[in-house]
Coordinates of C-alpha atoms in Angstrom, one line a residue:
Chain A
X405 CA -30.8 33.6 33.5
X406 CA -32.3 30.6 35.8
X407 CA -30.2 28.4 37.6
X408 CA -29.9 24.9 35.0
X409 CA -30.4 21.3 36.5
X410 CA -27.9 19.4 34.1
X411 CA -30.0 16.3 33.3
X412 CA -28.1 14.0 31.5
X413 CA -30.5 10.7 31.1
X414 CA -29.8 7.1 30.7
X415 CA -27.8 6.9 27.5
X416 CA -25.0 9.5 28.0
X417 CA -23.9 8.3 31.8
X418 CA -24.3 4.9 30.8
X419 CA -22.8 4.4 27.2
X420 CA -21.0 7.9 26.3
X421 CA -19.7 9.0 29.7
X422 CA -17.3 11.5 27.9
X423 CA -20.2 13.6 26.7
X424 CA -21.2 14.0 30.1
X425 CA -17.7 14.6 31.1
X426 CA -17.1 17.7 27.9
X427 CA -20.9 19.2 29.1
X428 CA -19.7 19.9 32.5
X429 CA -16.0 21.1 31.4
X430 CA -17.7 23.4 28.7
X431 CA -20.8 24.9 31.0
X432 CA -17.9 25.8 33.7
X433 CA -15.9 27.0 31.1
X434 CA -18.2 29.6 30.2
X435 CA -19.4 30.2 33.7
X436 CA -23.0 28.7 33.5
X437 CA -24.7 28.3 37.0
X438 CA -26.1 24.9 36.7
X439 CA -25.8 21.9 39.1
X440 CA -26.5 18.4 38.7
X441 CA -30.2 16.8 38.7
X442 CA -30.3 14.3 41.5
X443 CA -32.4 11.4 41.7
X444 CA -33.7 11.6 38.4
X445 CA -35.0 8.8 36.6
X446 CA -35.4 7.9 32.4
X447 CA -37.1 10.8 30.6
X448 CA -38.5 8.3 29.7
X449 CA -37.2 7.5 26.1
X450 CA -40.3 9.2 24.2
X451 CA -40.3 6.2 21.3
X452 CA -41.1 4.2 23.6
X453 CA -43.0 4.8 26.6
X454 CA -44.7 7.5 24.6
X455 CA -45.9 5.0 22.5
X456 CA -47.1 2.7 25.0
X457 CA -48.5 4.8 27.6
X458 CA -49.6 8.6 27.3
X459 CA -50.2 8.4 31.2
X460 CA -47.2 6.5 32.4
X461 CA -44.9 8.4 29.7
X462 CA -46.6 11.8 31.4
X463 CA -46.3 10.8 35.0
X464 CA -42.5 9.4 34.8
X465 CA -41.5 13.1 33.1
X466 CA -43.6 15.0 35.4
X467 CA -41.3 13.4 38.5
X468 CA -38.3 14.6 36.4
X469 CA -39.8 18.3 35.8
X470 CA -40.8 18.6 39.8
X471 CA -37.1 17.8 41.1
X472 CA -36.1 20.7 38.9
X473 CA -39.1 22.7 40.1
X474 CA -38.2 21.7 44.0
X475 CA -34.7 23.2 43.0
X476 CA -36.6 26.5 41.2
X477 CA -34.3 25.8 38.1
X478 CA -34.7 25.1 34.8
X479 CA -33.7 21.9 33.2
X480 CA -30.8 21.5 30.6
X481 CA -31.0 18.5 28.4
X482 CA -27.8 17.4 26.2
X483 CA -30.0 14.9 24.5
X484 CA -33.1 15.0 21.8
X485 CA -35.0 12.4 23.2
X486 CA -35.1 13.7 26.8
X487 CA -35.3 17.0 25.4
X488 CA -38.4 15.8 23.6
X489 CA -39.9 13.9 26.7
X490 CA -39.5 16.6 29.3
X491 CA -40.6 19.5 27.0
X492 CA -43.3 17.9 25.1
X493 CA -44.5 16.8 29.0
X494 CA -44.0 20.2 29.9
X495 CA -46.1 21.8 27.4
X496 CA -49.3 19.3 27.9
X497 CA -48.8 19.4 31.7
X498 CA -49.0 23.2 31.9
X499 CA -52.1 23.6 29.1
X500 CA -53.9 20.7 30.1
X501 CA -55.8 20.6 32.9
X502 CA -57.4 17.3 32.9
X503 CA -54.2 15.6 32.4
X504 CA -52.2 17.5 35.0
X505 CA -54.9 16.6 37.9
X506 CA -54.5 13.1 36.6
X507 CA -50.7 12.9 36.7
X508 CA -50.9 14.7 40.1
X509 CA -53.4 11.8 41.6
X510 CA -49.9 9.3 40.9
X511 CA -47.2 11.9 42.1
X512 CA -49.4 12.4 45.2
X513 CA -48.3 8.7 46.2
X514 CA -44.7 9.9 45.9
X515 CA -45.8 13.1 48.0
X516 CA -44.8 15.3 44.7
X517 CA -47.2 17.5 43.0
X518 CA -46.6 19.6 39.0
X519 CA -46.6 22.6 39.4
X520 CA -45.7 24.3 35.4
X521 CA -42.8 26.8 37.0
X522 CA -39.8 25.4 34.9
X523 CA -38.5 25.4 31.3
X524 CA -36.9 22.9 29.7
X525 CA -33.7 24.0 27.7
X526 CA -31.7 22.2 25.0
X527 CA -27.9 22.6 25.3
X528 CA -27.9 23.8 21.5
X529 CA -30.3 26.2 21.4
X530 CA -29.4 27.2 25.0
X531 CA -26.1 28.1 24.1
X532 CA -27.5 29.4 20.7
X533 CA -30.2 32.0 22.9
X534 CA -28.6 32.7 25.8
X535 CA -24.8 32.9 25.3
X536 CA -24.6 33.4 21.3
X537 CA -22.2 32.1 18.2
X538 CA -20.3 34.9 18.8
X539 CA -19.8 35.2 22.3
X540 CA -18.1 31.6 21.9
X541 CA -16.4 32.6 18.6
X542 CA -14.6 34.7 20.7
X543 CA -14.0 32.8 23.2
X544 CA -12.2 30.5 20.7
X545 CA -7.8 30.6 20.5
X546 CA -7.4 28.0 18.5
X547 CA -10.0 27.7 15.6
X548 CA -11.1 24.0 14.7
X549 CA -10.5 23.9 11.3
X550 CA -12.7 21.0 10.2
X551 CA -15.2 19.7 7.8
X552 CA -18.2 18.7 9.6
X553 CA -21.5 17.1 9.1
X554 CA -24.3 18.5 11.4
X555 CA -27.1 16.4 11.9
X556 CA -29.6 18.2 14.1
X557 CA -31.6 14.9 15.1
X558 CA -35.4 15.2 14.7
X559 CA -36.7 16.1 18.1
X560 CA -34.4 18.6 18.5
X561 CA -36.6 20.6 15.9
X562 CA -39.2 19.0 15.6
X563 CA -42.5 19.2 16.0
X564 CA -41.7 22.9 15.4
X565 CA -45.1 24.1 16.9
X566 CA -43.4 23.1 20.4
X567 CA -40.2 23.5 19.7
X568 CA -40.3 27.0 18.3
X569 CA -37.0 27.5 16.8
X570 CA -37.9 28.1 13.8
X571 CA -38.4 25.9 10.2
X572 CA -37.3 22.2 10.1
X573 CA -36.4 22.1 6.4
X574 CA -33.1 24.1 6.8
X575 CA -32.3 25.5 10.0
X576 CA -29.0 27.5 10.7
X577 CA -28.6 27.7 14.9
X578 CA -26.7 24.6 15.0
X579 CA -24.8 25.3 12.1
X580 CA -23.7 28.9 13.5
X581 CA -22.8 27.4 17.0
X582 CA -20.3 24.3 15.0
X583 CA -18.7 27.2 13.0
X584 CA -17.8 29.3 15.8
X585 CA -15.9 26.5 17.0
X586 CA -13.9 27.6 13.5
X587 CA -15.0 24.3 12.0
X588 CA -17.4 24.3 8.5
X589 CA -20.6 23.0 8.5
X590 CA -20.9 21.1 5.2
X591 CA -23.8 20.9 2.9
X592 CA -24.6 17.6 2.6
X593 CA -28.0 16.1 0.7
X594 CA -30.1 14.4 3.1
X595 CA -29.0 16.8 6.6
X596 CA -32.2 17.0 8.0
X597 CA -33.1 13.3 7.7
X598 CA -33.5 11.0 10.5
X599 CA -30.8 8.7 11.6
X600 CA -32.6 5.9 12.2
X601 CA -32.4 5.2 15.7
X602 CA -35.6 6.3 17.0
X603 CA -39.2 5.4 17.6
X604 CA -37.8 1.9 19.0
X605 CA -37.0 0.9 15.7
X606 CA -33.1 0.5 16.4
X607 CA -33.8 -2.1 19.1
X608 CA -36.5 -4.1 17.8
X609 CA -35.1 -3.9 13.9
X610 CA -31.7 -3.0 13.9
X611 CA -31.2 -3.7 9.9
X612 CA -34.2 -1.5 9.3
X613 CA -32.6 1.6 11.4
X614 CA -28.9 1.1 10.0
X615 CA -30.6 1.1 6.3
X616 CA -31.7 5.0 7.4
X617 CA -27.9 5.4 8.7
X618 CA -26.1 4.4 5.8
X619 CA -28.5 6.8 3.4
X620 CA -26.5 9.6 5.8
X621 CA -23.3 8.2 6.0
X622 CA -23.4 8.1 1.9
X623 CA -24.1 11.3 1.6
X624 CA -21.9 12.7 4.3
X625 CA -18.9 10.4 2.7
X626 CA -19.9 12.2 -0.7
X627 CA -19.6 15.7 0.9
X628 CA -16.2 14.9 2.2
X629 CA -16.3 15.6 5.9
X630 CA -13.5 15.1 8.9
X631 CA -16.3 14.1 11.3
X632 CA -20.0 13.8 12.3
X633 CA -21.2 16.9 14.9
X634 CA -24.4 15.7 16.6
X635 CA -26.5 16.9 19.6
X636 CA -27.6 13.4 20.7
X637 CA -26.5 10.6 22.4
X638 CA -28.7 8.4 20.6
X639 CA -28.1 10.0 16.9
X640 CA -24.8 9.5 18.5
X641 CA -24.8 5.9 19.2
X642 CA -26.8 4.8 15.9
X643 CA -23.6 6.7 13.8
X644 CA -21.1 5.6 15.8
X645 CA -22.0 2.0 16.6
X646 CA -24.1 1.9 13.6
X647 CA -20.4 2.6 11.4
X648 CA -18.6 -0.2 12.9
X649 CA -21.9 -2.7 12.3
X650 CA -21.6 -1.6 9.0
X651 CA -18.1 -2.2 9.1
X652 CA -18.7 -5.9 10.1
X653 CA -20.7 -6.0 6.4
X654 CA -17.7 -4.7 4.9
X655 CA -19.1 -1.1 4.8
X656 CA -16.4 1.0 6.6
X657 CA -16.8 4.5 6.4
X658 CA -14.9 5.6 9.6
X659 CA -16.1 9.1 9.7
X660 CA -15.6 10.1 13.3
X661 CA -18.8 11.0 15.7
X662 CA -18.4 14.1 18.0
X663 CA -21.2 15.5 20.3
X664 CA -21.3 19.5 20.0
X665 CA -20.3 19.1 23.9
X666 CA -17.4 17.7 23.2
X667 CA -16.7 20.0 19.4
X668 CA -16.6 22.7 22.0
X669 CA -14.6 21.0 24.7
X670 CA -11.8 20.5 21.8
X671 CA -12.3 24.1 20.6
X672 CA -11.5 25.5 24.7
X673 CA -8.7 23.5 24.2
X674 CA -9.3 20.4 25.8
X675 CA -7.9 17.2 24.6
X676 CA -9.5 14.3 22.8
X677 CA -8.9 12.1 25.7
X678 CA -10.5 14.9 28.2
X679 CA -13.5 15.2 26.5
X680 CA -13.8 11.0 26.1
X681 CA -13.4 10.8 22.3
X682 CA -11.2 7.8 22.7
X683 CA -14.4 5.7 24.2
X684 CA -16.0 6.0 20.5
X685 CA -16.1 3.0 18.3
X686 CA -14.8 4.7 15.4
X687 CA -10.9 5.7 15.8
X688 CA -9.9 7.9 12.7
X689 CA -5.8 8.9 13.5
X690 CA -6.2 11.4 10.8
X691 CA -9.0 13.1 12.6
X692 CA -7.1 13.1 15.7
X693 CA -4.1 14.8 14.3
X694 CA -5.9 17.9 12.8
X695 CA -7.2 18.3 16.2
X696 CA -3.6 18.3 17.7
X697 CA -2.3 20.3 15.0
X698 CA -4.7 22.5 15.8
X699 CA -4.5 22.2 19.5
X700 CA -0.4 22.6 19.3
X701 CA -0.7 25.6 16.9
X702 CA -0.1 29.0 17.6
X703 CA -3.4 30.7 18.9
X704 CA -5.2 32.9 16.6
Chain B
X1052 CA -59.2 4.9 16.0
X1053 CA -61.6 7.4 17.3
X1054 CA -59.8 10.7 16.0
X1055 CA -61.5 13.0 14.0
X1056 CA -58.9 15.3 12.8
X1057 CA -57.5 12.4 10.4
X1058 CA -60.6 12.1 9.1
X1059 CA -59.7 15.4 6.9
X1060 CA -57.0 13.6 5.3
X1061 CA -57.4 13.4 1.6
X1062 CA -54.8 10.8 0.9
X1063 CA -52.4 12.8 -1.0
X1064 CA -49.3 10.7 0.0
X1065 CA -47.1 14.1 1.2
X1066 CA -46.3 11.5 4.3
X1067 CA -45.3 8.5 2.7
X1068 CA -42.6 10.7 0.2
X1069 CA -41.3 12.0 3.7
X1070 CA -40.9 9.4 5.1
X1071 CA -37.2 8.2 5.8
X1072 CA -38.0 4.7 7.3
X1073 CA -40.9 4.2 4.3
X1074 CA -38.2 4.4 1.7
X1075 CA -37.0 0.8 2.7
X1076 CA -39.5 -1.0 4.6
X1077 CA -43.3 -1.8 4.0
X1078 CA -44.2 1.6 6.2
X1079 CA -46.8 3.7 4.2
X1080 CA -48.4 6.0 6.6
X1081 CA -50.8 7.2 4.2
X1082 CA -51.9 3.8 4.1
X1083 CA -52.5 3.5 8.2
X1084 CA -54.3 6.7 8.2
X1085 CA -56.6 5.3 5.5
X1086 CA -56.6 1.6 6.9
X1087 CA -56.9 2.8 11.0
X1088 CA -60.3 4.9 9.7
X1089 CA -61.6 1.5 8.8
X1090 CA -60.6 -1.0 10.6
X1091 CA -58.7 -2.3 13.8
X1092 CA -54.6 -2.1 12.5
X1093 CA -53.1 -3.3 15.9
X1094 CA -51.7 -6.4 14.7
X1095 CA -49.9 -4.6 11.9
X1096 CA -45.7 -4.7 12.0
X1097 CA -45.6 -1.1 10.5
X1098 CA -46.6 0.8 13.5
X1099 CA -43.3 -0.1 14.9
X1100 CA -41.3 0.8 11.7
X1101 CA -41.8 4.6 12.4
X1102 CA -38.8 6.5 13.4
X1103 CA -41.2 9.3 15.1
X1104 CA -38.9 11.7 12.7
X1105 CA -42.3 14.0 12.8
X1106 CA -41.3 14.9 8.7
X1107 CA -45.1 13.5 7.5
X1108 CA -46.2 15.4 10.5
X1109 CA -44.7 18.7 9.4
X1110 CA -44.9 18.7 6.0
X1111 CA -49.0 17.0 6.0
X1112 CA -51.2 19.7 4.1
X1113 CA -54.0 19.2 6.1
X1114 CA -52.2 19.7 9.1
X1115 CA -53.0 16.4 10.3
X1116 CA -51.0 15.6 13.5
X1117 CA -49.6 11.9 11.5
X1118 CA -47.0 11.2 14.2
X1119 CA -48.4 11.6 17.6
X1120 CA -51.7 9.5 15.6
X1121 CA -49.3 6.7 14.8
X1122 CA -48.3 6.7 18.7
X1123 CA -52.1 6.9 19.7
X1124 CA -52.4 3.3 17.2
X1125 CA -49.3 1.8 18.9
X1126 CA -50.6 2.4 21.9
X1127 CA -54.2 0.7 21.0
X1128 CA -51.9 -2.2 19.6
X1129 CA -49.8 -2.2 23.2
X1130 CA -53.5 -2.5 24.9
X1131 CA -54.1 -5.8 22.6
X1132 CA -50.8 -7.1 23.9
X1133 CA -48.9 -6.3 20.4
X1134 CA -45.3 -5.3 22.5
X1135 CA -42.3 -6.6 20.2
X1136 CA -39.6 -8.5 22.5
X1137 CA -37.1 -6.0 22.3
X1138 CA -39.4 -3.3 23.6
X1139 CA -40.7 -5.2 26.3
X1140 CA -37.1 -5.5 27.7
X1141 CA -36.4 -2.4 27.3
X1142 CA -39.5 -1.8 29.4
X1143 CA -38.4 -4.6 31.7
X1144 CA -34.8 -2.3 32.0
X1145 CA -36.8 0.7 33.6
X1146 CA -38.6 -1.8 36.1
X1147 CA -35.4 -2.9 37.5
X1148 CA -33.5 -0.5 37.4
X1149 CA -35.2 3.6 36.5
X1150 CA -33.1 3.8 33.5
X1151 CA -33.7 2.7 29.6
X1152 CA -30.2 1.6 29.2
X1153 CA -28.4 0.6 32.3
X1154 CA -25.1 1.4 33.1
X1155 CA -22.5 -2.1 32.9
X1156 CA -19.4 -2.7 34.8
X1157 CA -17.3 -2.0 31.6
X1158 CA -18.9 1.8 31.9
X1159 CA -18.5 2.3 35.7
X1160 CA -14.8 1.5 34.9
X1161 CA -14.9 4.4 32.1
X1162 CA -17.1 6.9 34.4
X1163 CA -13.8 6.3 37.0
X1164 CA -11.4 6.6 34.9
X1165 CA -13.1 10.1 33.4
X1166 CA -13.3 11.2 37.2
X1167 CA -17.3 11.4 36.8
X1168 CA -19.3 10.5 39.9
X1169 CA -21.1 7.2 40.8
X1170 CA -24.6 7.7 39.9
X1171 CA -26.1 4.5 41.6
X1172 CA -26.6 6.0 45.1
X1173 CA -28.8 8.4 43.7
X1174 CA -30.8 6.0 40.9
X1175 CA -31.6 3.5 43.6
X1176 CA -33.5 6.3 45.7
X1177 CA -35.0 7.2 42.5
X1178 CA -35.9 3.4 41.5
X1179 CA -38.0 3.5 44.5
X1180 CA -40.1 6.1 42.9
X1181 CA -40.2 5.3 40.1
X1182 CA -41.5 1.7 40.8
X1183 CA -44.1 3.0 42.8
X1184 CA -45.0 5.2 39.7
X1185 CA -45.2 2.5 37.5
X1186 CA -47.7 0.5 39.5
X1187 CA -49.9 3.6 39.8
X1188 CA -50.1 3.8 36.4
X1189 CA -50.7 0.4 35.8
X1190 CA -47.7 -0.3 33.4
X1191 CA -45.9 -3.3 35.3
X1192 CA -49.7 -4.9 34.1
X1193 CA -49.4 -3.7 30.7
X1194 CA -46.2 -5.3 30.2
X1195 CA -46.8 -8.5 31.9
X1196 CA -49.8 -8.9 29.5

């Protein structure tokens, strides 16, 4: 496999540094070739700029992809919105012509150019394709044995005609790769449904997006789960800040909010504290102590 | 909005019934696809209630590309000046500094403390870049408008 560029955006550095932290414990861990992406830039958040500027959206992505392509490595995203950016840019860039000699006219100010010689990889179905649910199954001493709620986010499946991994109605990769950790993925009604956060609507209508949240949190409450298992910093964010906003309204449902990054990190054998789980909002003790149990019990 | 392929829509209201953000706020994207046919909807609050989940988009019958047709209308509205405040600093964010959301002194403590590298070095060579990206493309003017 292709060198990886480890591109980790605005929101995880900035906000949920322990995400980053658990990516680059677990990709050594399981001896991935990858190496940071310097000098990169916002994807730029797709609900917004995508919105407001095809061009501009294009042209700030296409600066992303050709650092990658100067390094002749693909990227790996540990996000859905700069997953859907930089793929989504990728795909027009290489089919469309008219578009790619447009974007090049502004890069050529930078003295970049596009080329079209990278990929753009999600951490979850990166792991999924290229290492496997079993190969980390195995890998696995100590078996998480928890309840968890997956929530896929929306661009990390859809639109499934760029995507390409598979339906969007009730996919299992995710699920697979959180129960090879030796947690169990939960049925829950609702699992596919958005968040909230995106499109721009959690920062211009905050009561709106939380409305969407809570419709989750409900239903994952009702299923009885330990914790939340996401594969987004910003589905990340809206649960966990989100919960203790809800809080503030008297709503506490104090379900815990753990990135598959870090899932893994815990399942190696890392500790909460390693993998940054102590920077969420939401502090659940009980969670914590099934994951030492777990962590001080005899290996499998 | 000049786009043909919603043209095929035959109002069947698939979209709305996905919709996650439609189920408590005055969204009804089978409404704007009728409505945008018709008339200018720039000045309309509901483009901005979309989540961009894409579930109208994959479950339309027609195969009508709903989503990226609700970005096309936001960014006709974003032309017209319609920006909400909150976007535009966002916007503002990526001017000053390359990122969306940037980092604060209460997470370069946290970054230390995790034994993560300082990023800045790098951004600020980047923020270079990106600025002079921005006023190819004209954006700094869209925002100021």
């Amino acid at each position: 496999m292709r060198e990886l560029s480890l591109y980790t955006g605005c929101l995880i550095p900035n906000r949920y540094p322990g995400i980053e932290k658990a990516t680059r414990l677990v990709l050594d861990r399981l001896d991935i070739r990858w190496s940071e992406l310097k000098e990169a830039a916002c994807c730029p958040a797709p609900g917004i700029y995508r919105s407001f500027d095809k061009i501009t959206w294009l042209t700030l992505a296409s600066r992303n992809l050709v650092l990658a392509e100067e390094k002749n490595t693909d990227i790996l995203t540990i996000c859905n919105g700069c997953f859907s950016s930089l793929m989504d840019a990728n795909n027009i860039l290489k089919s469309d012509t008219g578009l790619r000699n447009e974007v090049n006219s502004h890069l050529k100010k930078i003295g970049k150019e596009y080329l079209g010689t990278i990929e753009v990889r999600h951490i979850i179905e990166f792991l999924y394709k290229d290492i496997g649910a079993e190969k980390l199954d195995k890998l696995i001493e100590k078996p998480l044995e928890l309840r968890a709620a997956v929530h896929y986010g929306c661009h990390l499946l859809k639109p499934t005609k760029e995507r390409k991994l598979g339906g969007a109605e009730c996919p299992v990769f995710f699920d697979e790769l959180v129960e090879a950790t030796g947690a169990m993925s939960v049925p829950y009604e609702g699992k596919t449904n958005c968040c909230g956060a995106g499109g721009g609507v959690r920062s211009a209508m905050l009561e709106t997006s939380l409305k969407m949240t809570e419709y989750k949190l409900e239903r994952m409450e009702k299923a009885g789960v330990d914790c939340i298992v996401d594969a987004c910093p910003f589905c990340h964010l809206q649960y966990d800040w989100g919960q203790a906003e809800l809080a503030k309204a008297g709503k506490a449902y104090n379900i815990p909010v753990v990135h598959y990054s870090q899932l893994l990190g815990l399942a190696l054998g890392y500790e909460p504290e390693e993998v940054g789980l102590n920077l969420n909002e939401i502090i659940n003790p009980g969670f914590e102590e099934k994951i030492a149990l777990v962590q001080k019990g005899k290996p499998r | 909005m000049k786009n043909s392929e919603i043209l095929t829509c035959l109002q069947c209201g698939t979209c709305h019934a996905s919709c996650p953000s439609g189920r408590y706020t005055s969204l009804n994207v089978r409404k704007i696809v009728r409505d945008s046919i018709r008339k200018d909807i720039s000045d309309e609050p509901e483009l901005w209630m979309c989540t961009t989940c894409y579930n109208c988009q994959e479950r339309c019958p027609r195969g009508i590309k709903v989503t990226d047709a609700i970005l096309t209308l936001r960014s006709e509205a974003v032309k017209k000046g319609e920006i909400l405040p909150a976007h535009r600093k966002v916007c503002r964010f990526l001017i000053e500094t390359g990122n969306s959301i940037p980092i604060d002194d209460k997470h370069r403590l946290l970054r230390k403390r995790l034994g993560l590298g300082n990023p800045e070095p790098a951004h600020k060579k980047a923020l270079k870049e990106v600025r002079a990206l921005l006023a190819s493309t004209k954006f700094d003017e869209l925002i100021k408008a």
